[in-house]
């Protein structure tokens, strides 16, 4: 794994512990209500202490979360990191003057150590006498010893680390608005790679210190904001205009520049994306819509994002969030803010600028944003994920290609054996907003907020040895449900179940591995038997059995073994279009009783040999022959 892939994995692990912060924000907001005046002071006290408790133990959350993430969700790694934090707390508490306290940086370090030790020693074998301490138990043993040494070492270097962080704070303060401008641009650039969590951990959880009236020491822009530090919130305020207004403005521009025939679906998809961004601050689905097709517009977006940070700094605006800069956090944490009302007019101006600028650019430079080309829309995943998961796994190169599969809020994070096996076009048709290959087999695929559900379904497939058969597209054209074929026999599934295609080219290729079972005398239809026992019928056009004049020419014969994508029949497309009842070409399984479940790709344009447009799981495990 190269360095960028390692940072990708660490970035996801660092993000995981921050998921507890929304609970802290809600509790602190509840605690800020006038419970004394309402005669219920205990409710306010309990809520406040509960919210502060999350921030107090935040380093422990980071230790466990980072270890858990780096060790592929292994519980012993998280337990080892937690034991290290307890040891560190006890050693520094008794051998320092109180200036050394657990911080999120220390938590991340312990998490990295525990995760690395687990990955290295989880299968270690010791002599039989002490084998009880082998395997994952060895990680707990060695972590305890290393934590004691590390804690003693930190007693000596902690003052220097703190001095470095103080100097970083002073440098940022010295740069003023320009420093915030640089931070805003870097944040937006790293978002594309999924590495912004590493940057944010420094500024949100390390830079700046504050001591509460109760004597509690807090560090970082985000904890200081929720602890009541009036100077905190500078590194978060400038994100609100971008998330709540600017990016939704891009979504509206994409909708209004979509083709009329695709506009209804694009409107549904991107209005949802705009609402998600406005409410929660999750922005990747919109950003990836233009990141790859118009990188120069992403550069403009980066610069404008930096300017938003500079503007909010210049206007002395302080606001913060527990999760992201959406309207929920804007309202929830408004009582701690300063001049936050200005974010609304700034945001409205940003939204208008983004809308006009991006709509002009899309129209002027003919940017192929979703809705301007067939097959570019994001699908509605609700209820379809279990059925699309087999096709997603195939587009990722298959079960054998996936080494590691994780997810964060909006994207799948993978390590694969060969990233060239990933079919980015198929992933786009299956709902991906974009994908990024980071080298070393590390890949990110953006699916929006459904990414975690997709990961769960794909992992289920990888953990089971399903008797599955995958079908490629037998021709170039448009795929449609079998029920839409203008022929009662096929539409009623009397011949079999499957899908159909409207051809755009004059070639029919094999969708599966198999043996040619039968070729009809007129060569308008062909039957294939797969190694799994499925019988597949491909029928070119409707009412074509009576066409004559050499309009069909088979290039294989009965008994031939074929592979996906191999040419089977050439035909006269223009003649069939003129004389046949329809060009619809069914691909059906004539013994569907063998099939337990069906999965279909989105019914839209496909390319000849494209994998995979249909997937079936069989009732039995009598599978053999080629792996597909």
Coordinates of C-alpha atoms in Angstrom, one line a residue:
X1 CA 0.0 0.0 0.0
X2 CA 1.5 3.3 -1.0
X3 CA 1.6 6.4 1.1
X4 CA -1.6 7.9 -0.4
X5 CA -3.5 4.7 0.2
X6 CA -2.2 4.6 3.8
X7 CA -3.5 8.1 4.4
X8 CA -6.8 7.2 2.9
X9 CA -7.2 4.4 5.4
X10 CA -6.0 6.7 8.3
X11 CA -8.4 9.4 7.1
X12 CA -11.4 7.1 7.4
X13 CA -10.3 5.9 10.8
X14 CA -9.8 9.4 12.1
X15 CA -13.3 10.4 10.9
X16 CA -15.1 7.6 12.7
X17 CA -14.8 8.9 16.3
X18 CA -16.2 12.3 15.3
X19 CA -19.6 10.6 14.8
X20 CA -20.2 11.0 18.6
X21 CA -20.0 14.8 18.4
X22 CA -23.6 15.4 17.2
X23 CA -24.8 13.8 20.4
X24 CA -22.6 16.2 22.4
X25 CA -24.0 19.2 20.5
X26 CA -27.6 18.2 21.1
X27 CA -27.0 17.6 24.8
X28 CA -25.2 20.9 25.2
X29 CA -28.0 22.7 23.3
X30 CA -30.6 21.1 25.5
X31 CA -28.5 22.1 28.6
X32 CA -28.5 25.8 27.4
X33 CA -32.2 26.1 27.6
X34 CA -33.7 28.1 30.6
X35 CA -34.4 25.0 32.7
X36 CA -34.0 27.1 35.9
X37 CA -36.8 29.4 34.9
X38 CA -39.0 26.3 34.1
X39 CA -38.3 24.8 37.5
X40 CA -36.3 21.8 36.2
X41 CA -32.6 22.8 36.8
X42 CA -31.5 19.1 37.0
X43 CA -32.4 18.5 33.3
X44 CA -30.1 21.3 32.2
X45 CA -27.3 20.2 34.5
X46 CA -27.5 16.6 33.4
X47 CA -27.5 17.5 29.7
X48 CA -24.6 19.9 30.1
X49 CA -22.4 17.4 32.0
X50 CA -23.3 14.6 29.5
X51 CA -22.3 16.8 26.5
X52 CA -19.1 17.9 28.2
X53 CA -18.4 14.3 29.1
X54 CA -18.2 13.4 25.4
X55 CA -15.6 16.1 24.8
X56 CA -13.7 15.2 27.9
X57 CA -13.3 11.6 26.8
X58 CA -12.9 12.5 23.1
X59 CA -9.2 11.3 23.1
X60 CA -10.4 7.9 24.2
X61 CA -12.9 7.8 21.4
X62 CA -10.2 8.6 18.9
X63 CA -7.9 5.9 20.3
X64 CA -10.6 3.2 20.0
X65 CA -12.0 4.5 16.7
X66 CA -8.6 4.8 14.9
X67 CA -7.5 1.4 16.1
X68 CA -10.8 -0.2 15.1
X69 CA -10.7 1.4 11.7
X70 CA -7.1 0.5 10.9
X71 CA -7.6 -3.1 12.1
X72 CA -10.6 -3.7 9.9
X73 CA -13.1 -3.4 12.7
X74 CA -11.3 -5.8 15.1
X75 CA -12.5 -5.4 18.7
X76 CA -9.2 -6.5 20.3
X77 CA -7.4 -3.6 18.6
X78 CA -9.8 -1.1 20.1
X79 CA -9.5 -2.6 23.5
X80 CA -5.7 -2.5 23.2
X81 CA -5.8 1.2 22.3
X82 CA -8.2 1.9 25.3
X83 CA -5.8 0.2 27.7
X84 CA -2.9 2.3 26.3
X85 CA -4.9 5.5 27.0
X86 CA -5.7 4.4 30.6
X87 CA -2.0 3.7 31.2
X88 CA -1.0 7.0 29.7
X89 CA -3.5 8.9 31.8
X90 CA -2.2 7.3 35.0
X91 CA 1.5 7.8 34.3
X92 CA 1.1 11.4 33.2
X93 CA -1.3 12.2 36.1
X94 CA 1.2 11.0 38.7
X95 CA 4.5 12.2 37.2
X96 CA 3.7 15.6 35.7
X97 CA 2.5 18.9 37.1
X98 CA -0.9 18.5 35.5
X99 CA 0.0 20.2 32.3
X100 CA 0.1 16.9 30.4
X101 CA -3.4 15.6 29.7
X102 CA -4.8 13.2 27.1
X103 CA -5.5 14.9 23.8
X104 CA -7.0 13.7 20.5
X105 CA -3.5 13.6 19.0
X106 CA -2.4 11.2 21.7
X107 CA -5.6 9.2 21.1
X108 CA -4.8 9.0 17.4
X109 CA -1.2 7.9 18.1
X110 CA -2.4 5.1 20.5
X111 CA -5.0 4.1 17.9
X112 CA -2.3 3.8 15.2
X113 CA 0.0 1.8 17.4
X114 CA -2.8 -0.6 18.5
X115 CA -4.1 -1.0 14.9
X116 CA -0.6 -1.6 13.6
X117 CA 0.3 -4.1 16.3
X118 CA -3.0 -6.0 15.7
X119 CA -2.4 -6.3 12.0
X120 CA 1.2 -7.4 12.6
X121 CA 0.7 -9.9 15.5
X122 CA -2.9 -11.1 15.4
X123 CA -1.8 -14.5 14.1
X124 CA 1.4 -14.9 16.1
X125 CA 2.2 -18.3 17.5
X126 CA 4.2 -18.7 20.7
X127 CA 5.7 -21.8 22.4
X128 CA 2.9 -24.1 23.7
X129 CA 3.6 -23.2 27.3
X130 CA 2.7 -19.6 26.7
X131 CA 0.4 -19.9 23.7
X132 CA -2.4 -18.6 25.9
X133 CA -0.8 -15.2 25.2
X134 CA -0.7 -15.8 21.4
X135 CA -2.8 -14.3 18.7
X136 CA -4.9 -11.3 19.5
X137 CA -4.1 -11.6 23.3
X138 CA -0.5 -10.9 22.5
X139 CA -1.6 -7.5 21.1
X140 CA -3.1 -6.6 24.5
X141 CA 0.0 -7.8 26.3
X142 CA 2.6 -6.0 24.1
X143 CA 0.4 -2.8 24.0
X144 CA 0.4 -2.6 27.8
X145 CA 4.2 -2.7 27.9
X146 CA 4.7 -0.3 25.0
X147 CA 2.1 2.1 26.5
X148 CA 4.1 2.4 29.7
X149 CA 7.3 3.1 27.8
X150 CA 5.5 5.5 25.5
X151 CA 4.0 7.4 28.4
X152 CA 7.3 7.8 30.1
X153 CA 8.8 9.0 26.9
X154 CA 5.9 11.6 26.5
X155 CA 6.7 13.1 29.9
X156 CA 9.9 14.4 28.3
X157 CA 8.7 15.5 24.9
X158 CA 5.2 16.7 25.6
X159 CA 6.4 20.3 26.5
X160 CA 8.1 20.5 23.1
X161 CA 5.0 19.2 21.3
X162 CA 2.8 21.7 23.1
X163 CA 5.3 24.4 22.2
X164 CA 5.0 23.4 18.5
X165 CA 1.3 23.5 18.6
X166 CA 1.4 26.9 20.3
X167 CA 3.7 28.2 17.6
X168 CA 1.4 26.8 14.9
X169 CA -1.5 28.7 16.6
X170 CA 0.5 31.9 16.6
X171 CA 1.5 31.4 12.9
X172 CA -2.2 31.0 12.0
X173 CA -3.1 34.1 14.0
X174 CA -0.3 36.0 12.4
X175 CA -1.5 35.1 8.9
X176 CA -5.0 36.2 9.8
X177 CA -7.5 36.0 7.0
X178 CA -5.0 34.7 4.5
X179 CA -4.3 31.7 6.8
X180 CA -8.0 30.9 6.8
X181 CA -8.0 31.3 3.0
X182 CA -5.3 28.7 2.6
X183 CA -7.0 26.4 5.0
X184 CA -10.3 26.7 3.1
X185 CA -8.6 25.9 -0.2
X186 CA -6.6 22.9 1.2
X187 CA -9.8 21.6 2.9
X188 CA -11.7 21.6 -0.3
X189 CA -8.8 20.0 -2.3
X190 CA -8.4 17.2 0.2
X191 CA -12.1 16.5 0.2
X192 CA -11.8 15.1 -3.3
X193 CA -9.3 12.5 -2.0
X194 CA -11.2 11.8 1.2
X195 CA -8.3 13.1 3.3
X196 CA -9.7 16.3 4.7
X197 CA -10.3 14.6 8.0
X198 CA -6.5 14.5 8.6
X199 CA -6.3 18.3 8.0
X200 CA -9.4 19.0 10.1
X201 CA -8.0 17.0 13.1
X202 CA -5.1 19.4 13.4
X203 CA -7.2 22.6 13.2
X204 CA -10.4 21.4 14.8
X205 CA -8.8 19.4 17.7
X206 CA -5.2 20.6 18.1
X207 CA -4.9 24.3 17.4
X208 CA -5.6 26.7 20.3
X209 CA -6.3 26.1 24.0
X210 CA -8.9 27.2 26.4
X211 CA -9.6 26.6 30.1
X212 CA -13.3 26.6 31.1
X213 CA -14.5 28.3 34.3
X214 CA -14.6 24.8 35.9
X215 CA -10.9 24.4 35.2
X216 CA -11.3 22.0 32.3
X217 CA -8.6 22.2 29.7
X218 CA -9.8 21.9 26.1
X219 CA -7.8 22.0 22.9
X220 CA -8.8 22.7 19.2
X221 CA -11.2 25.0 17.5
X222 CA -14.2 22.6 17.8
X223 CA -14.0 21.7 21.5
X224 CA -13.2 25.3 22.4
X225 CA -16.3 26.5 20.6
X226 CA -18.5 24.1 22.5
X227 CA -16.7 25.0 25.8
X228 CA -17.7 28.6 25.3
X229 CA -14.4 30.1 24.0
X230 CA -15.5 33.3 22.2
X231 CA -12.5 33.2 20.0
X232 CA -13.2 29.7 18.6
X233 CA -15.2 28.9 15.5
X234 CA -13.0 30.6 12.9
X235 CA -12.1 27.4 11.1
X236 CA -15.8 26.3 10.8
X237 CA -17.8 29.5 10.1
X238 CA -16.7 29.9 6.5
X239 CA -18.0 26.4 5.6
X240 CA -21.6 27.3 6.2
X241 CA -22.1 29.5 3.1
X242 CA -20.5 26.8 0.9
X243 CA -22.5 23.8 2.3
X244 CA -25.9 25.5 2.8
X245 CA -26.0 27.7 -0.3
X246 CA -23.1 27.4 -2.8
X247 CA -23.2 23.7 -3.5
X248 CA -27.0 23.6 -3.6
X249 CA -26.6 26.4 -6.2
X250 CA -24.5 24.0 -8.3
X251 CA -27.2 21.4 -8.0
X252 CA -29.8 23.8 -9.3
X253 CA -27.5 24.7 -12.2
X254 CA -27.1 21.1 -13.1
X255 CA -30.9 20.6 -13.1
X256 CA -31.7 23.6 -15.3
X257 CA -29.0 22.6 -17.8
X258 CA -30.2 19.0 -18.1
X259 CA -31.8 17.6 -21.2
X260 CA -35.6 17.9 -21.2
X261 CA -36.1 14.1 -21.4
X262 CA -33.7 13.5 -18.5
X263 CA -34.7 16.5 -16.4
X264 CA -37.4 14.8 -14.3
X265 CA -35.0 12.2 -13.0
X266 CA -32.1 14.7 -12.6
X267 CA -34.4 17.0 -10.8
X268 CA -35.4 14.3 -8.3
X269 CA -31.8 13.2 -7.8
X270 CA -30.2 16.6 -7.4
X271 CA -32.9 18.3 -5.4
X272 CA -32.4 15.5 -2.9
X273 CA -28.6 16.0 -3.1
X274 CA -29.1 19.8 -2.6
X275 CA -31.4 19.2 0.4
X276 CA -28.9 16.7 1.9
X277 CA -26.1 19.2 1.5
X278 CA -28.2 22.1 2.9
X279 CA -29.4 20.1 5.9
X280 CA -26.4 18.0 6.8
X281 CA -23.4 19.4 4.9
X282 CA -22.7 16.2 3.0
X283 CA -21.5 17.6 -0.3
X284 CA -19.6 14.9 -2.3
X285 CA -22.5 13.8 -4.5
X286 CA -22.7 17.4 -5.9
X287 CA -18.9 18.0 -6.1
X288 CA -18.2 14.7 -7.9
X289 CA -20.8 15.6 -10.5
X290 CA -18.3 18.1 -12.0
X291 CA -15.0 17.2 -10.4
X292 CA -13.8 14.9 -13.3
X293 CA -15.7 16.4 -16.2
X294 CA -14.7 20.0 -15.4
X295 CA -11.6 20.1 -13.1
X296 CA -11.1 23.7 -13.9
X297 CA -14.5 24.5 -12.3
X298 CA -13.3 22.6 -9.3
X299 CA -10.3 24.9 -9.1
X300 CA -12.8 27.9 -9.1
X301 CA -14.7 26.1 -6.4
X302 CA -11.6 25.7 -4.3
X303 CA -10.7 29.4 -4.6
X304 CA -14.2 30.6 -3.7
X305 CA -14.3 28.2 -0.7
X306 CA -11.0 29.8 0.5
X307 CA -12.5 33.3 0.0
X308 CA -15.5 32.3 2.1
X309 CA -13.2 31.5 5.0
X310 CA -11.4 34.8 4.6
X311 CA -14.7 36.8 4.4
X312 CA -16.1 35.3 7.6
X313 CA -12.8 36.0 9.4
X314 CA -12.8 39.6 8.3
X315 CA -16.3 40.1 9.5
X316 CA -15.5 38.5 12.9
X317 CA -18.0 35.7 12.4
X318 CA -17.7 32.7 14.8
X319 CA -19.8 29.6 14.4
X320 CA -19.2 25.9 14.8
X321 CA -20.7 22.5 14.2
X322 CA -20.5 19.0 15.6
X323 CA -20.7 17.2 12.3
X324 CA -20.8 19.5 9.3
X325 CA -21.9 22.9 8.2
X326 CA -25.5 22.2 7.5
X327 CA -28.6 24.0 8.7
X328 CA -29.1 21.6 11.6
X329 CA -25.8 22.5 13.2
X330 CA -26.4 26.2 12.2
X331 CA -29.5 26.3 14.3
X332 CA -28.5 23.9 17.0
X333 CA -25.3 25.8 17.9
X334 CA -26.4 29.3 17.1
X335 CA -26.6 30.2 20.8
X336 CA -22.8 29.9 21.0
X337 CA -22.0 31.9 17.9
X338 CA -21.0 35.5 17.2
X339 CA -22.3 37.5 14.2
X340 CA -23.6 34.2 12.7
X341 CA -26.6 36.0 11.3
X342 CA -24.3 37.4 8.6
X343 CA -23.8 33.9 7.2
X344 CA -27.3 34.0 5.7
X345 CA -26.8 37.0 3.4
X346 CA -23.3 35.8 2.6
X347 CA -24.6 32.4 1.8
X348 CA -27.4 33.7 -0.4
X349 CA -24.9 35.8 -2.4
X350 CA -22.6 32.7 -2.7
X351 CA -25.5 30.6 -3.8
X352 CA -26.5 33.1 -6.6
X353 CA -22.8 33.5 -7.7
X354 CA -22.4 29.7 -7.9
X355 CA -25.6 29.1 -9.7
X356 CA -25.0 31.8 -12.4
X357 CA -21.3 30.9 -12.8
X358 CA -21.8 27.1 -13.1
X359 CA -24.9 27.3 -15.3
X360 CA -23.0 29.6 -17.6
X361 CA -19.9 27.3 -17.7
X362 CA -22.0 24.2 -18.2
X363 CA -23.8 25.8 -21.2
X364 CA -20.7 27.6 -22.6
X365 CA -18.3 24.7 -22.5
X366 CA -20.8 22.0 -22.9
X367 CA -19.7 20.3 -19.7
X368 CA -21.2 16.7 -19.6
X369 CA -22.7 17.0 -16.1
X370 CA -25.4 14.5 -15.2
X371 CA -28.5 14.9 -17.3
X372 CA -26.6 16.1 -20.4
X373 CA -25.7 12.6 -21.6
X374 CA -27.5 9.2 -21.4
X375 CA -26.4 7.1 -18.5
X376 CA -25.1 9.9 -16.4
X377 CA -27.9 10.1 -13.8
X378 CA -27.6 8.9 -10.3
X379 CA -30.1 6.3 -9.4
X380 CA -32.6 6.2 -6.6
X381 CA -31.2 3.6 -4.3
X382 CA -34.1 3.2 -1.9
X383 CA -35.0 -0.5 -1.7
X384 CA -32.7 -1.5 -4.6
X385 CA -29.4 -1.9 -2.9
X386 CA -29.6 -5.7 -2.2
X387 CA -30.4 -6.2 -5.9
X388 CA -27.7 -3.9 -7.2
X389 CA -25.0 -5.2 -4.9
X390 CA -24.0 -8.2 -7.1
X391 CA -23.5 -5.9 -10.1
X392 CA -21.5 -3.4 -8.0
X393 CA -19.2 -6.2 -6.8
X394 CA -18.7 -7.4 -10.4
X395 CA -18.0 -3.8 -11.5
X396 CA -15.3 -3.7 -8.7
X397 CA -13.6 -6.6 -10.4
X398 CA -15.3 -9.4 -8.6
X399 CA -14.9 -11.0 -5.2
X400 CA -11.4 -12.1 -5.9
X401 CA -10.2 -8.6 -6.7
X402 CA -11.4 -6.9 -3.5
X403 CA -8.8 -7.1 -0.7
X404 CA -10.5 -4.7 1.7
X405 CA -13.8 -2.8 1.6
X406 CA -14.8 0.0 3.9
X407 CA -17.0 3.0 3.7
X408 CA -17.3 6.5 5.2
X409 CA -20.3 8.8 5.0
X410 CA -20.4 9.2 1.2
X411 CA -17.9 6.8 -0.4
X412 CA -16.6 3.3 -0.6
X413 CA -12.9 3.0 0.3
X414 CA -11.3 -0.1 -1.3
X415 CA -8.1 -1.9 -1.6
X416 CA -8.1 -4.1 -4.7
X417 CA -5.5 -6.4 -6.3
X418 CA -5.8 -4.7 -9.7
X419 CA -7.5 -1.4 -10.1
X420 CA -7.6 -1.8 -13.9
X421 CA -10.3 -4.5 -13.4
X422 CA -12.7 -1.8 -12.0
X423 CA -15.4 -0.8 -14.5
X424 CA -15.9 2.9 -13.8
X425 CA -18.6 3.1 -16.6
X426 CA -20.6 0.3 -15.0
X427 CA -20.3 1.9 -11.6
X428 CA -21.6 5.2 -13.0
X429 CA -24.6 3.4 -14.4
X430 CA -25.1 1.8 -11.1
X431 CA -25.4 5.1 -9.2
X432 CA -21.8 6.2 -8.6
X433 CA -21.1 10.0 -8.7
X434 CA -17.5 9.3 -9.5
X435 CA -14.5 7.2 -8.5
X436 CA -10.8 7.9 -7.9
X437 CA -7.8 5.6 -8.1
X438 CA -5.1 6.6 -5.7
X439 CA -2.5 4.1 -6.7
X440 CA -1.3 1.0 -4.9
X441 CA -4.7 -0.6 -5.4
X442 CA -6.5 2.0 -3.3
X443 CA -9.8 3.3 -4.8
X444 CA -12.6 5.5 -3.7
X445 CA -16.1 5.3 -5.2
X446 CA -18.7 8.0 -4.3
X447 CA -22.2 6.6 -3.8
X448 CA -23.5 9.4 -1.5
X449 CA -25.1 8.7 1.8
X450 CA -26.1 5.1 0.8
X451 CA -22.4 4.0 0.8
X452 CA -22.6 2.3 4.2
X453 CA -25.6 0.3 3.2
X454 CA -23.9 -0.7 -0.1
X455 CA -20.8 -1.8 1.8
X456 CA -22.9 -4.0 4.0
X457 CA -24.6 -5.7 1.1
X458 CA -21.4 -6.2 -0.9
X459 CA -19.7 -7.6 2.2
X460 CA -22.5 -10.1 2.6
X461 CA -21.9 -11.3 -0.9
X462 CA -18.1 -11.6 -0.3
X463 CA -18.6 -13.6 2.8
X464 CA -21.0 -16.1 1.1
X465 CA -20.1 -18.6 -1.7
X466 CA -23.2 -17.9 -3.7
X467 CA -24.0 -20.0 -6.8
X468 CA -24.2 -16.9 -9.0
X469 CA -24.2 -16.4 -12.7
X470 CA -23.4 -12.9 -14.2
X471 CA -24.6 -11.8 -17.6
X472 CA -22.9 -9.3 -19.9
X473 CA -24.7 -7.2 -22.5
X474 CA -25.2 -9.2 -25.7
X475 CA -25.3 -6.1 -27.9
X476 CA -24.9 -2.4 -27.9
X477 CA -28.2 -0.5 -27.3
X478 CA -30.8 0.2 -24.7
X479 CA -31.8 -2.3 -22.0
X480 CA -35.4 -2.6 -21.1
X481 CA -37.5 -4.9 -18.8
X482 CA -38.8 -8.0 -20.4
X483 CA -42.4 -6.9 -19.6
X484 CA -42.0 -4.0 -22.1
X485 CA -41.2 -6.2 -25.1
X486 CA -44.1 -5.7 -27.6
X487 CA -44.9 -9.4 -27.8
X488 CA -47.3 -11.1 -25.4
X489 CA -45.4 -14.4 -25.2
X490 CA -42.1 -12.8 -24.2
X491 CA -43.7 -10.0 -22.1
X492 CA -45.8 -12.6 -20.1
X493 CA -42.6 -14.6 -19.5
X494 CA -44.1 -17.7 -21.1
X495 CA -40.7 -18.4 -22.8
X496 CA -38.7 -17.5 -19.8
X497 CA -37.6 -14.6 -17.6
X498 CA -34.8 -12.0 -18.2
X499 CA -34.4 -8.7 -20.0
X500 CA -34.4 -7.3 -23.5
X501 CA -32.4 -4.9 -25.6
X502 CA -33.1 -2.5 -28.5
X503 CA -29.9 -2.9 -30.7
X504 CA -28.0 0.0 -32.1
X505 CA -25.3 -2.1 -33.8
X506 CA -25.5 -5.2 -36.0
X507 CA -23.7 -7.7 -33.7
X508 CA -24.9 -10.2 -31.1
X509 CA -22.3 -11.5 -28.7
X510 CA -22.4 -14.1 -26.0
X511 CA -23.6 -12.9 -22.6
X512 CA -22.1 -15.8 -20.6
X513 CA -19.7 -18.7 -20.6
X514 CA -21.4 -21.7 -22.2
X515 CA -22.0 -24.1 -25.0
X516 CA -24.1 -23.4 -28.1
X517 CA -27.2 -25.6 -27.6
X518 CA -29.2 -24.7 -30.6
X519 CA -29.2 -22.3 -33.6
X520 CA -32.5 -21.7 -35.3
X521 CA -32.5 -22.4 -39.1
X522 CA -33.1 -18.8 -39.9
X523 CA -30.3 -17.8 -37.4
X524 CA -32.5 -15.2 -35.8
X525 CA -32.3 -16.9 -32.4
X526 CA -29.7 -18.9 -30.5
X527 CA -29.7 -21.0 -27.4
X528 CA -26.7 -21.3 -24.9
X529 CA -26.3 -23.8 -22.0
X530 CA -24.1 -22.5 -19.2
X531 CA -21.9 -24.7 -17.0
X532 CA -24.3 -24.1 -14.1
X533 CA -27.2 -25.7 -16.1
X534 CA -29.0 -22.5 -17.2
X535 CA -30.5 -22.4 -20.7
X536 CA -30.3 -19.0 -22.2
X537 CA -32.3 -17.9 -25.3
X538 CA -31.3 -14.8 -27.4
X539 CA -34.0 -13.8 -29.9
X540 CA -33.1 -11.0 -32.3
X541 CA -36.2 -8.9 -33.0
X542 CA -39.9 -9.7 -32.8
X543 CA -41.5 -11.7 -35.6
X544 CA -38.2 -12.2 -37.4
X545 CA -38.4 -16.0 -38.0
X546 CA -39.9 -15.4 -41.5
X547 CA -37.3 -12.9 -42.7
X548 CA -35.2 -14.2 -45.6
X549 CA -32.4 -12.9 -47.7
X550 CA -29.4 -13.6 -45.6
X551 CA -30.3 -11.0 -42.9
X552 CA -28.8 -13.2 -40.2
X553 CA -25.3 -14.9 -40.3
X554 CA -24.1 -17.1 -37.4
X555 CA -20.3 -17.2 -36.9
X556 CA -20.6 -20.1 -34.4
X557 CA -22.1 -23.6 -34.7
X558 CA -23.9 -25.9 -32.3
X559 CA -21.6 -27.5 -29.8
X560 CA -19.1 -24.6 -29.8
X561 CA -17.9 -23.3 -26.4
X562 CA -18.2 -19.6 -26.1
X563 CA -17.1 -16.9 -23.7
X564 CA -18.7 -13.5 -22.7
X565 CA -18.3 -11.0 -25.5
X566 CA -17.6 -13.6 -28.2
X567 CA -19.4 -12.8 -31.5
X568 CA -22.3 -15.1 -32.2
X569 CA -24.5 -13.6 -35.0
X570 CA -24.2 -10.6 -37.4
X571 CA -27.5 -9.2 -38.7
X572 CA -28.9 -6.5 -41.0
X573 CA -30.1 -3.9 -38.6
X574 CA -31.6 -1.6 -41.2
X575 CA -33.6 -4.4 -42.9
X576 CA -34.9 -5.7 -39.5
X577 CA -35.9 -2.3 -38.4
X578 CA -38.0 -1.9 -41.6
X579 CA -39.6 -5.4 -41.8
X580 CA -39.8 -6.8 -38.3
X581 CA -42.5 -6.0 -35.8
X582 CA -39.9 -4.7 -33.3
X583 CA -36.1 -4.6 -32.8
X584 CA -36.6 -5.7 -29.2
X585 CA -34.2 -8.6 -28.5
X586 CA -35.1 -10.7 -25.5
X587 CA -32.4 -12.4 -23.4
X588 CA -34.2 -15.0 -21.3
X589 CA -33.5 -18.0 -19.1
X590 CA -35.9 -20.7 -20.4
X591 CA -35.6 -22.7 -17.2
X592 CA -36.1 -20.0 -14.6
X593 CA -37.1 -22.5 -11.9
X594 CA -33.4 -22.9 -11.3
X595 CA -33.1 -19.2 -10.3
X596 CA -33.5 -18.2 -6.7
X597 CA -33.1 -14.4 -7.1
X598 CA -32.6 -11.9 -9.9
X599 CA -30.6 -8.6 -10.1
X600 CA -30.7 -6.1 -13.0
X601 CA -28.6 -3.1 -13.9
X602 CA -30.4 0.2 -14.5
X603 CA -32.5 0.0 -17.7
X604 CA -30.6 2.4 -19.9
X605 CA -27.9 2.4 -22.6
X606 CA -25.3 -0.4 -22.6
X607 CA -22.3 -1.4 -24.6
X608 CA -21.6 -4.7 -26.2
X609 CA -20.1 -7.1 -23.7
X610 CA -20.6 -4.7 -20.8
X611 CA -20.4 -6.4 -17.4
X612 CA -22.8 -7.0 -15.8
X613 CA -26.3 -6.2 -16.8
X614 CA -28.0 -9.1 -15.1
X615 CA -27.1 -11.4 -12.2
X616 CA -28.9 -14.5 -10.9
X617 CA -28.4 -16.6 -7.8
X618 CA -29.3 -20.3 -8.2
X619 CA -31.2 -22.5 -5.8
X620 CA -28.4 -25.1 -5.5
X621 CA -24.6 -25.0 -5.4
X622 CA -24.0 -27.2 -8.4
X623 CA -21.8 -24.7 -10.1
X624 CA -18.8 -25.5 -12.1
X625 CA -16.9 -24.6 -15.2
X626 CA -15.6 -21.0 -15.6
X627 CA -15.9 -18.4 -12.8
X628 CA -18.0 -15.5 -14.0

